[in-house]
Amino acid sequence: MDNEQLIRRDLSVLWHPCTQMKDHEALPPVPVRRAQGAWLEDFDGRRYLDAVSSWWVNLFGHCNPYINAALREQLDTLEHVLLAGFSHAPAVELAERLLRIVPPGLARCFYADNGSSAVEVALKMSFHYWRNRGEHGRTRFINLSNSYHGETLGALALGDVALYKETYRPLLLEPLTVPSPDCFLREPGQSWEAHSRAMFRHMEEALARHAGSVCAVIVEPLVQCAGHMRMYHPVYLELLRAACDRHGVHLIADEIAVGFGRTGTMFACEQAGIRPDFLCLSKGLTGGYLPLSVVLTTDAVYGTFYDDYASLRAFLHSHSYTGNPLGCRAALATLDLFERDPVIADNRRRAARMAQAVADLADHPHVAEVRQTGMILAIEMIRDKARREPYPWQERRGLAVYRHALSRGVLLRPLGNVIYFMPPYVVTDEEIDLMAAVAAEGIDLATRP
Ligand code: PMP
């Protein structure tokens, strides 16, 4: 088998995610035969540095020997069993260990099998909590502009990226959308903290006006990843936690993308010293191996569902693969690696290297901003820097960077005009320098008049 053969077969049977399939007439998909560490290899032996951790899931490299060994053992012991009425060691042990590392006060784990499903669970649980308490008037959710929470209808409704959402709007519940504390939009000279703090007044107003009909506020802590890697200051989360308490509504933290060290701490909420009422985790949870997600919540929430069967208060939500043992085992091996090695501390050095490697780009005439939160670094291209005028999306400048990077053996997958790095935690200094050099070349090419 070579690249061409696989591509031909692929294009005659597959429908790829998040893709206009006609684009593949000009740029076929890259067929990956195998992968190792931060590198993917195609059927013709070409290699690509996975600078985006395969959609932000991979933490410790592809085909990590430690996780592979754990999975092999699990495979010969128990591949899957339903989690209703039955239990198994990986699900129990993972819940125990997660509860030890998340912000204190979370006490229960409910598994699902992907990020969107976790968001659906949190949304339904919050709504159902209020019903169980007799508050039937609570039917609404507050979200942030430019947010993203997944693609299933509930999760899509709670997001605000028009590109994914607009077509389906007639099918979706309507959240109350509050302007994001996104620091790209701060005034010149204003600090991230001052901007995020000032933007909180919109949230305060929305809560003051609507609290009685609201179940929960949902946010992506610190980085709105799918929303062009826009970032904000932890002070916003501090203010939000206090306001949710004051107004008596839940706080849902969607750490599906930012959890497990991406922002420089194990969980982004730690930087604000807060505990959400619902914490959604997925992606890095299994080290990037298998689809698994989990919603962690408090005893207070759990307690409103705990009653005699006939009360009909139970949370009767299920997915066939809830708590799949292989997924849980991959997650346990991933947590082992966090315990075995000083990953978070080592990442501080990697993050500094990333910053240093792209420092020159801040002065590029078509770079509006280089921003970074921990292991997430983003470079925003712009048509007119002085007037802050973006490139029209139709020009697809990011796609030009993508194509250039592929030709140089690096997988960068820009979001519109934003190029970003979110590499696995095994990336070396030389690999970081390669990512940065290729991004700089790509930006030069893509921003030529
Ligand atoms: N929430 C956030 C913050 C995400 O970034 C994503 C995925 N990009 C999701 C939810 C949805 O996760 P999944 O793709 O596994 O459904």
Short mmCIF file of N, CA and C in Angstrom, two decimals, residues 212-355:
data_model
loop_
_atom_site.label_atom_id
_atom_site.label_comp_id
_atom_site.label_asym_id
_atom_site.label_seq_id
_atom_site.Cartn_x
_atom_site.Cartn_y
_atom_site.Cartn_z
N GLY A 212 -32.81 33.85 38.23
CA GLY A 212 -33.92 32.99 38.64
C GLY A 212 -34.35 31.99 37.58
N SER A 213 -33.99 32.26 36.30
CA SER A 213 -34.39 31.31 35.23
C SER A 213 -33.18 30.56 34.67
N VAL A 214 -32.01 30.74 35.31
CA VAL A 214 -30.79 30.14 34.77
C VAL A 214 -30.38 28.90 35.58
N CYS A 215 -29.99 27.85 34.86
CA CYS A 215 -29.45 26.65 35.52
C CYS A 215 -27.97 26.84 35.81
N ALA A 216 -27.22 27.26 34.79
CA ALA A 216 -25.76 27.27 34.93
C ALA A 216 -25.12 28.24 33.95
N VAL A 217 -23.91 28.66 34.30
CA VAL A 217 -23.02 29.37 33.37
C VAL A 217 -21.99 28.35 32.91
N ILE A 218 -21.73 28.29 31.61
CA ILE A 218 -20.69 27.38 31.11
C ILE A 218 -19.56 28.18 30.47
N VAL A 219 -18.33 27.84 30.83
CA VAL A 219 -17.16 28.50 30.25
C VAL A 219 -16.06 27.49 29.94
N GLU A 220 -15.19 27.88 29.01
CA GLU A 220 -13.92 27.20 28.80
C GLU A 220 -12.90 28.00 29.61
N PRO A 221 -12.40 27.47 30.71
CA PRO A 221 -11.48 28.23 31.54
C PRO A 221 -10.19 28.65 30.80
N LEU A 222 -9.91 29.91 30.79
CA LEU A 222 -8.67 30.57 30.32
C LEU A 222 -8.43 30.62 28.81
N VAL A 223 -8.77 29.57 28.08
CA VAL A 223 -8.53 29.60 26.63
C VAL A 223 -9.77 29.12 25.88
N GLN A 224 -10.29 29.97 24.97
CA GLN A 224 -11.38 29.55 24.08
C GLN A 224 -10.70 28.93 22.86
N CYS A 225 -10.52 27.62 22.93
CA CYS A 225 -9.61 26.98 21.97
C CYS A 225 -10.17 27.02 20.54
N ALA A 226 -11.34 26.41 20.31
CA ALA A 226 -11.86 26.39 18.94
C ALA A 226 -12.20 27.82 18.49
N GLY A 227 -12.46 28.72 19.42
CA GLY A 227 -12.70 30.12 19.09
C GLY A 227 -11.39 30.86 18.87
N HIS A 228 -10.54 30.32 18.01
CA HIS A 228 -9.28 30.96 17.62
C HIS A 228 -8.29 31.16 18.76
N MET A 229 -8.30 30.24 19.71
CA MET A 229 -7.31 30.30 20.79
C MET A 229 -7.27 31.68 21.45
N ARG A 230 -8.45 32.23 21.70
CA ARG A 230 -8.51 33.51 22.41
C ARG A 230 -8.40 33.22 23.91
N MET A 231 -7.71 34.11 24.62
CA MET A 231 -7.33 33.82 26.02
C MET A 231 -7.81 34.92 26.96
N TYR A 232 -7.95 34.58 28.23
CA TYR A 232 -8.30 35.61 29.21
C TYR A 232 -7.66 35.31 30.56
N HIS A 233 -7.80 36.28 31.46
CA HIS A 233 -7.09 36.23 32.74
C HIS A 233 -7.89 35.43 33.78
N PRO A 234 -7.20 34.70 34.66
CA PRO A 234 -7.89 33.90 35.68
C PRO A 234 -8.82 34.71 36.59
N VAL A 235 -8.58 36.02 36.71
CA VAL A 235 -9.44 36.81 37.60
C VAL A 235 -10.91 36.68 37.20
N TYR A 236 -11.15 36.48 35.90
CA TYR A 236 -12.54 36.35 35.43
C TYR A 236 -13.22 35.13 36.07
N LEU A 237 -12.46 34.06 36.21
CA LEU A 237 -13.02 32.83 36.80
C LEU A 237 -13.29 33.02 38.29
N GLU A 238 -12.39 33.77 38.94
CA GLU A 238 -12.61 34.07 40.37
C GLU A 238 -13.90 34.85 40.56
N LEU A 239 -14.06 35.89 39.73
CA LEU A 239 -15.26 36.72 39.83
C LEU A 239 -16.50 35.89 39.50
N LEU A 240 -16.35 35.01 38.51
CA LEU A 240 -17.49 34.21 38.07
C LEU A 240 -17.93 33.23 39.16
N ARG A 241 -16.96 32.60 39.81
CA ARG A 241 -17.32 31.66 40.89
C ARG A 241 -18.09 32.39 41.98
N ALA A 242 -17.58 33.55 42.36
CA ALA A 242 -18.22 34.31 43.44
C ALA A 242 -19.63 34.73 43.01
N ALA A 243 -19.78 35.16 41.76
CA ALA A 243 -21.09 35.64 41.31
C ALA A 243 -22.08 34.48 41.18
N CYS A 244 -21.62 33.33 40.71
CA CYS A 244 -22.51 32.16 40.62
C CYS A 244 -23.01 31.79 42.02
N ASP A 245 -22.13 31.86 43.01
CA ASP A 245 -22.54 31.57 44.39
C ASP A 245 -23.57 32.59 44.87
N ARG A 246 -23.25 33.85 44.59
CA ARG A 246 -24.14 34.93 45.05
C ARG A 246 -25.53 34.80 44.43
N HIS A 247 -25.57 34.47 43.14
CA HIS A 247 -26.87 34.40 42.44
C HIS A 247 -27.47 33.00 42.46
N GLY A 248 -26.77 32.05 43.04
CA GLY A 248 -27.33 30.70 43.17
C GLY A 248 -27.51 29.98 41.84
N VAL A 249 -26.49 30.03 40.97
CA VAL A 249 -26.53 29.22 39.74
C VAL A 249 -25.26 28.37 39.67
N HIS A 250 -25.33 27.29 38.90
CA HIS A 250 -24.17 26.40 38.76
C HIS A 250 -23.11 27.01 37.84
N LEU A 251 -21.89 26.55 38.06
CA LEU A 251 -20.78 26.88 37.14
C LEU A 251 -20.28 25.58 36.52
N ILE A 252 -20.34 25.52 35.19
CA ILE A 252 -19.80 24.36 34.45
C ILE A 252 -18.47 24.77 33.84
N ALA A 253 -17.39 24.07 34.21
CA ALA A 253 -16.08 24.34 33.61
C ALA A 253 -15.82 23.27 32.55
N ASP A 254 -15.77 23.68 31.31
CA ASP A 254 -15.46 22.76 30.22
C ASP A 254 -13.95 22.77 30.02
N GLU A 255 -13.27 21.83 30.70
CA GLU A 255 -11.81 21.72 30.56
C GLU A 255 -11.45 20.58 29.61
N ILE A 256 -12.35 20.31 28.68
CA ILE A 256 -12.12 19.23 27.72
C ILE A 256 -10.83 19.47 26.93
N ALA A 257 -10.62 20.71 26.51
CA ALA A 257 -9.41 21.03 25.75
C ALA A 257 -8.26 21.48 26.65
N VAL A 258 -8.57 22.23 27.72
CA VAL A 258 -7.49 22.86 28.48
C VAL A 258 -7.02 22.04 29.68
N GLY A 259 -7.74 20.97 30.02
CA GLY A 259 -7.34 20.16 31.17
C GLY A 259 -6.02 19.42 30.93
N PHE A 260 -5.52 18.79 31.97
CA PHE A 260 -4.33 17.95 31.90
C PHE A 260 -3.09 18.72 31.43
N GLY A 261 -2.93 19.90 32.02
CA GLY A 261 -1.65 20.59 31.89
C GLY A 261 -1.53 21.58 30.73
N ARG A 262 -2.51 21.67 29.88
CA ARG A 262 -2.33 22.52 28.69
C ARG A 262 -2.07 23.99 29.05
N THR A 263 -2.71 24.47 30.13
CA THR A 263 -2.57 25.89 30.45
C THR A 263 -1.42 26.17 31.43
N GLY A 264 -0.65 25.13 31.74
CA GLY A 264 0.48 25.33 32.66
C GLY A 264 0.22 24.81 34.06
N THR A 265 -1.04 24.52 34.37
CA THR A 265 -1.38 23.83 35.62
C THR A 265 -2.19 22.61 35.22
N MET A 266 -2.32 21.65 36.12
CA MET A 266 -3.02 20.42 35.75
C MET A 266 -4.41 20.77 35.21
N PHE A 267 -5.14 21.62 35.95
CA PHE A 267 -6.43 22.11 35.47
C PHE A 267 -6.40 23.63 35.49
N ALA A 268 -7.07 24.23 34.50
CA ALA A 268 -7.02 25.69 34.37
C ALA A 268 -7.66 26.36 35.58
N CYS A 269 -8.72 25.74 36.14
CA CYS A 269 -9.42 26.33 37.29
C CYS A 269 -8.49 26.59 38.47
N GLU A 270 -7.41 25.78 38.56
CA GLU A 270 -6.46 25.95 39.67
C GLU A 270 -5.88 27.36 39.68
N GLN A 271 -5.71 27.96 38.51
CA GLN A 271 -5.07 29.28 38.44
C GLN A 271 -5.95 30.36 39.04
N ALA A 272 -7.24 30.05 39.18
CA ALA A 272 -8.15 31.00 39.82
C ALA A 272 -8.52 30.53 41.21
N GLY A 273 -8.03 29.36 41.60
CA GLY A 273 -8.35 28.80 42.91
C GLY A 273 -9.84 28.50 43.08
N ILE A 274 -10.49 28.08 42.01
CA ILE A 274 -11.94 27.84 42.11
C ILE A 274 -12.30 26.37 41.87
N ARG A 275 -13.48 26.02 42.35
CA ARG A 275 -14.05 24.70 42.10
C ARG A 275 -15.37 24.90 41.35
N PRO A 276 -15.49 24.35 40.16
CA PRO A 276 -16.78 24.44 39.47
C PRO A 276 -17.77 23.45 40.08
N ASP A 277 -19.05 23.58 39.73
CA ASP A 277 -20.04 22.58 40.16
C ASP A 277 -20.01 21.36 39.25
N PHE A 278 -19.58 21.59 38.01
CA PHE A 278 -19.40 20.49 37.06
C PHE A 278 -18.08 20.73 36.33
N LEU A 279 -17.25 19.71 36.30
CA LEU A 279 -15.98 19.79 35.56
C LEU A 279 -16.03 18.74 34.45
N CYS A 280 -15.95 19.19 33.20
CA CYS A 280 -15.99 18.26 32.06
C CYS A 280 -14.57 18.00 31.55
N LEU A 281 -14.20 16.74 31.46
CA LEU A 281 -12.87 16.36 30.98
C LEU A 281 -12.98 15.33 29.86
N SER A 282 -12.08 15.42 28.89
CA SER A 282 -11.99 14.40 27.84
C SER A 282 -10.62 14.56 27.16
N LYS A 283 -10.52 14.40 25.87
CA LYS A 283 -9.28 14.61 25.11
C LYS A 283 -8.06 14.01 25.81
N GLY A 284 -7.27 14.82 26.52
CA GLY A 284 -6.05 14.34 27.16
C GLY A 284 -6.28 13.31 28.25
N LEU A 285 -7.51 13.16 28.68
CA LEU A 285 -7.85 12.19 29.73
C LEU A 285 -7.23 10.82 29.47
N THR A 286 -7.28 10.34 28.24
CA THR A 286 -6.70 9.03 27.92
C THR A 286 -5.34 9.17 27.25
N GLY A 287 -4.71 10.33 27.40
CA GLY A 287 -3.43 10.54 26.75
C GLY A 287 -3.55 10.63 25.23
N GLY A 288 -4.78 10.71 24.74
CA GLY A 288 -4.99 10.78 23.29
C GLY A 288 -5.18 9.42 22.65
N TYR A 289 -5.48 8.42 23.45
CA TYR A 289 -5.59 7.05 22.93
C TYR A 289 -7.00 6.64 22.55
N LEU A 290 -7.95 6.91 23.43
CA LEU A 290 -9.30 6.36 23.26
C LEU A 290 -10.34 7.39 23.66
N PRO A 291 -11.53 7.29 23.05
CA PRO A 291 -12.57 8.25 23.41
C PRO A 291 -13.14 7.93 24.79
N LEU A 292 -13.02 8.88 25.69
CA LEU A 292 -13.57 8.74 27.03
C LEU A 292 -13.76 10.15 27.58
N SER A 293 -14.81 10.35 28.33
CA SER A 293 -14.96 11.64 28.99
C SER A 293 -15.58 11.41 30.35
N VAL A 294 -15.51 12.45 31.17
CA VAL A 294 -16.04 12.33 32.52
C VAL A 294 -16.54 13.69 32.97
N VAL A 295 -17.65 13.67 33.71
CA VAL A 295 -18.16 14.88 34.35
C VAL A 295 -18.02 14.66 35.85
N LEU A 296 -17.30 15.58 36.50
CA LEU A 296 -17.16 15.47 37.95
C LEU A 296 -18.07 16.51 38.59
N THR A 297 -18.75 16.10 39.64
CA THR A 297 -19.64 17.05 40.31
C THR A 297 -19.60 16.86 41.82
N THR A 298 -20.42 17.64 42.50
CA THR A 298 -20.34 17.71 43.97
C THR A 298 -21.34 16.76 44.62
N ASP A 299 -21.16 16.52 45.90
CA ASP A 299 -22.13 15.74 46.66
C ASP A 299 -23.48 16.45 46.70
N ALA A 300 -23.44 17.79 46.68
CA ALA A 300 -24.70 18.54 46.73
C ALA A 300 -25.55 18.23 45.51
N VAL A 301 -24.93 18.15 44.35
CA VAL A 301 -25.67 17.81 43.13
C VAL A 301 -26.12 16.35 43.20
N TYR A 302 -25.18 15.49 43.49
CA TYR A 302 -25.48 14.04 43.55
C TYR A 302 -26.65 13.76 44.49
N GLY A 303 -26.64 14.47 45.62
CA GLY A 303 -27.65 14.23 46.65
C GLY A 303 -29.08 14.50 46.19
N THR A 304 -29.28 15.43 45.26
CA THR A 304 -30.67 15.73 44.84
C THR A 304 -31.24 14.64 43.94
N PHE A 305 -30.37 13.76 43.43
CA PHE A 305 -30.82 12.67 42.55
C PHE A 305 -31.04 11.38 43.34
N TYR A 306 -30.50 11.34 44.54
CA TYR A 306 -30.45 10.10 45.35
C TYR A 306 -31.76 9.95 46.11
N ASP A 307 -32.60 9.01 45.68
CA ASP A 307 -33.93 8.88 46.29
C ASP A 307 -34.51 7.52 45.91
N ASP A 308 -35.70 7.22 46.40
CA ASP A 308 -36.38 5.99 45.99
C ASP A 308 -36.65 6.04 44.49
N TYR A 309 -36.62 4.86 43.86
CA TYR A 309 -36.77 4.80 42.41
C TYR A 309 -38.02 5.53 41.94
N ALA A 310 -39.13 5.30 42.68
CA ALA A 310 -40.43 5.82 42.25
C ALA A 310 -40.51 7.35 42.28
N SER A 311 -39.52 7.97 42.91
CA SER A 311 -39.51 9.44 42.91
C SER A 311 -39.15 10.00 41.53
N LEU A 312 -38.63 9.14 40.68
CA LEU A 312 -38.21 9.51 39.31
C LEU A 312 -37.20 10.66 39.29
N ARG A 313 -36.34 10.66 40.29
CA ARG A 313 -35.32 11.69 40.33
C ARG A 313 -33.99 11.22 39.72
N ALA A 314 -33.90 9.95 39.36
CA ALA A 314 -32.60 9.41 38.93
C ALA A 314 -32.14 10.04 37.62
N PHE A 315 -30.84 10.04 37.41
CA PHE A 315 -30.28 10.56 36.16
C PHE A 315 -30.18 9.40 35.18
N LEU A 316 -31.21 9.25 34.34
CA LEU A 316 -31.29 8.05 33.49
C LEU A 316 -30.62 8.29 32.14
N HIS A 317 -29.43 8.83 32.18
CA HIS A 317 -28.67 9.11 30.96
C HIS A 317 -27.64 8.00 30.78
N SER A 318 -27.45 7.55 29.54
CA SER A 318 -26.46 6.48 29.36
C SER A 318 -25.90 6.51 27.96
N HIS A 319 -24.65 6.06 27.85
CA HIS A 319 -24.04 5.75 26.55
C HIS A 319 -23.52 4.33 26.65
N SER A 320 -23.67 3.57 25.58
CA SER A 320 -23.31 2.14 25.61
C SER A 320 -21.90 1.93 26.15
N TYR A 321 -20.98 2.81 25.74
CA TYR A 321 -19.58 2.61 26.11
C TYR A 321 -19.16 3.39 27.36
N THR A 322 -20.14 3.78 28.17
CA THR A 322 -19.83 4.51 29.41
C THR A 322 -18.73 3.80 30.20
N GLY A 323 -17.67 4.54 30.50
CA GLY A 323 -16.60 4.01 31.36
C GLY A 323 -15.89 2.81 30.79
N ASN A 324 -15.73 2.79 29.48
CA ASN A 324 -15.06 1.64 28.84
C ASN A 324 -13.71 1.33 29.52
N PRO A 325 -13.50 0.07 29.90
CA PRO A 325 -12.29 -0.29 30.65
C PRO A 325 -10.98 0.03 29.93
N LEU A 326 -10.95 -0.12 28.62
CA LEU A 326 -9.72 0.21 27.89
C LEU A 326 -9.43 1.71 27.99
N GLY A 327 -10.48 2.51 27.82
CA GLY A 327 -10.31 3.96 27.95
C GLY A 327 -9.85 4.33 29.35
N CYS A 328 -10.51 3.74 30.35
CA CYS A 328 -10.13 4.04 31.74
C CYS A 328 -8.68 3.62 32.02
N ARG A 329 -8.30 2.49 31.43
CA ARG A 329 -6.93 2.02 31.67
C ARG A 329 -5.90 2.94 31.01
N ALA A 330 -6.22 3.41 29.81
CA ALA A 330 -5.33 4.38 29.16
C ALA A 330 -5.23 5.64 30.02
N ALA A 331 -6.35 6.04 30.61
CA ALA A 331 -6.36 7.23 31.47
C ALA A 331 -5.51 6.99 32.72
N LEU A 332 -5.61 5.80 33.29
CA LEU A 332 -4.81 5.50 34.49
C LEU A 332 -3.31 5.54 34.16
N ALA A 333 -2.96 4.99 33.01
CA ALA A 333 -1.55 5.01 32.61
C ALA A 333 -1.09 6.45 32.38
N THR A 334 -1.98 7.27 31.83
CA THR A 334 -1.66 8.69 31.62
C THR A 334 -1.41 9.38 32.95
N LEU A 335 -2.26 9.10 33.94
CA LEU A 335 -2.05 9.70 35.28
C LEU A 335 -0.76 9.19 35.91
N ASP A 336 -0.43 7.92 35.66
CA ASP A 336 0.86 7.39 36.15
C ASP A 336 2.01 8.25 35.62
N LEU A 337 1.95 8.60 34.34
CA LEU A 337 3.04 9.38 33.74
C LEU A 337 3.14 10.77 34.37
N PHE A 338 1.99 11.36 34.70
CA PHE A 338 2.02 12.65 35.40
C PHE A 338 2.66 12.49 36.78
N GLU A 339 2.43 11.33 37.42
CA GLU A 339 2.99 11.12 38.76
C GLU A 339 4.46 10.76 38.71
N ARG A 340 4.84 10.02 37.67
CA ARG A 340 6.21 9.53 37.58
C ARG A 340 7.20 10.64 37.24
N ASP A 341 6.79 11.53 36.34
CA ASP A 341 7.70 12.58 35.86
C ASP A 341 7.18 13.97 36.24
N PRO A 342 8.11 14.92 36.43
CA PRO A 342 7.66 16.30 36.74
C PRO A 342 7.17 17.00 35.47
N VAL A 343 6.05 16.53 34.93
CA VAL A 343 5.58 16.97 33.61
C VAL A 343 5.27 18.47 33.60
N ILE A 344 4.50 18.91 34.61
CA ILE A 344 4.06 20.30 34.62
C ILE A 344 5.27 21.24 34.73
N ALA A 345 6.23 20.85 35.58
CA ALA A 345 7.44 21.67 35.73
C ALA A 345 8.26 21.66 34.44
N ASP A 346 8.43 20.49 33.84
CA ASP A 346 9.18 20.41 32.58
C ASP A 346 8.51 21.23 31.48
N ASN A 347 7.18 21.26 31.51
CA ASN A 347 6.46 22.02 30.49
C ASN A 347 6.72 23.52 30.60
N ARG A 348 7.04 24.00 31.79
CA ARG A 348 7.34 25.43 31.93
C ARG A 348 8.55 25.78 31.05
N ARG A 349 9.51 24.87 31.04
CA ARG A 349 10.69 25.10 30.19
C ARG A 349 10.30 25.01 28.70
N ARG A 350 9.47 24.02 28.37
CA ARG A 350 9.03 23.90 26.97
C ARG A 350 8.24 25.13 26.53
N ALA A 351 7.38 25.61 27.44
CA ALA A 351 6.55 26.78 27.11
C ALA A 351 7.44 28.00 26.87
N ALA A 352 8.49 28.14 27.71
CA ALA A 352 9.40 29.27 27.55
C ALA A 352 10.14 29.16 26.21
N ARG A 353 10.50 27.94 25.86
CA ARG A 353 11.17 27.72 24.57
C ARG A 353 10.25 28.10 23.40
N MET A 354 8.99 27.74 23.51
CA MET A 354 8.04 28.09 22.45
C MET A 354 7.97 29.61 22.31
N ALA A 355 7.89 30.30 23.45
CA ALA A 355 7.79 31.77 23.42
C ALA A 355 9.02 32.37 22.75
#
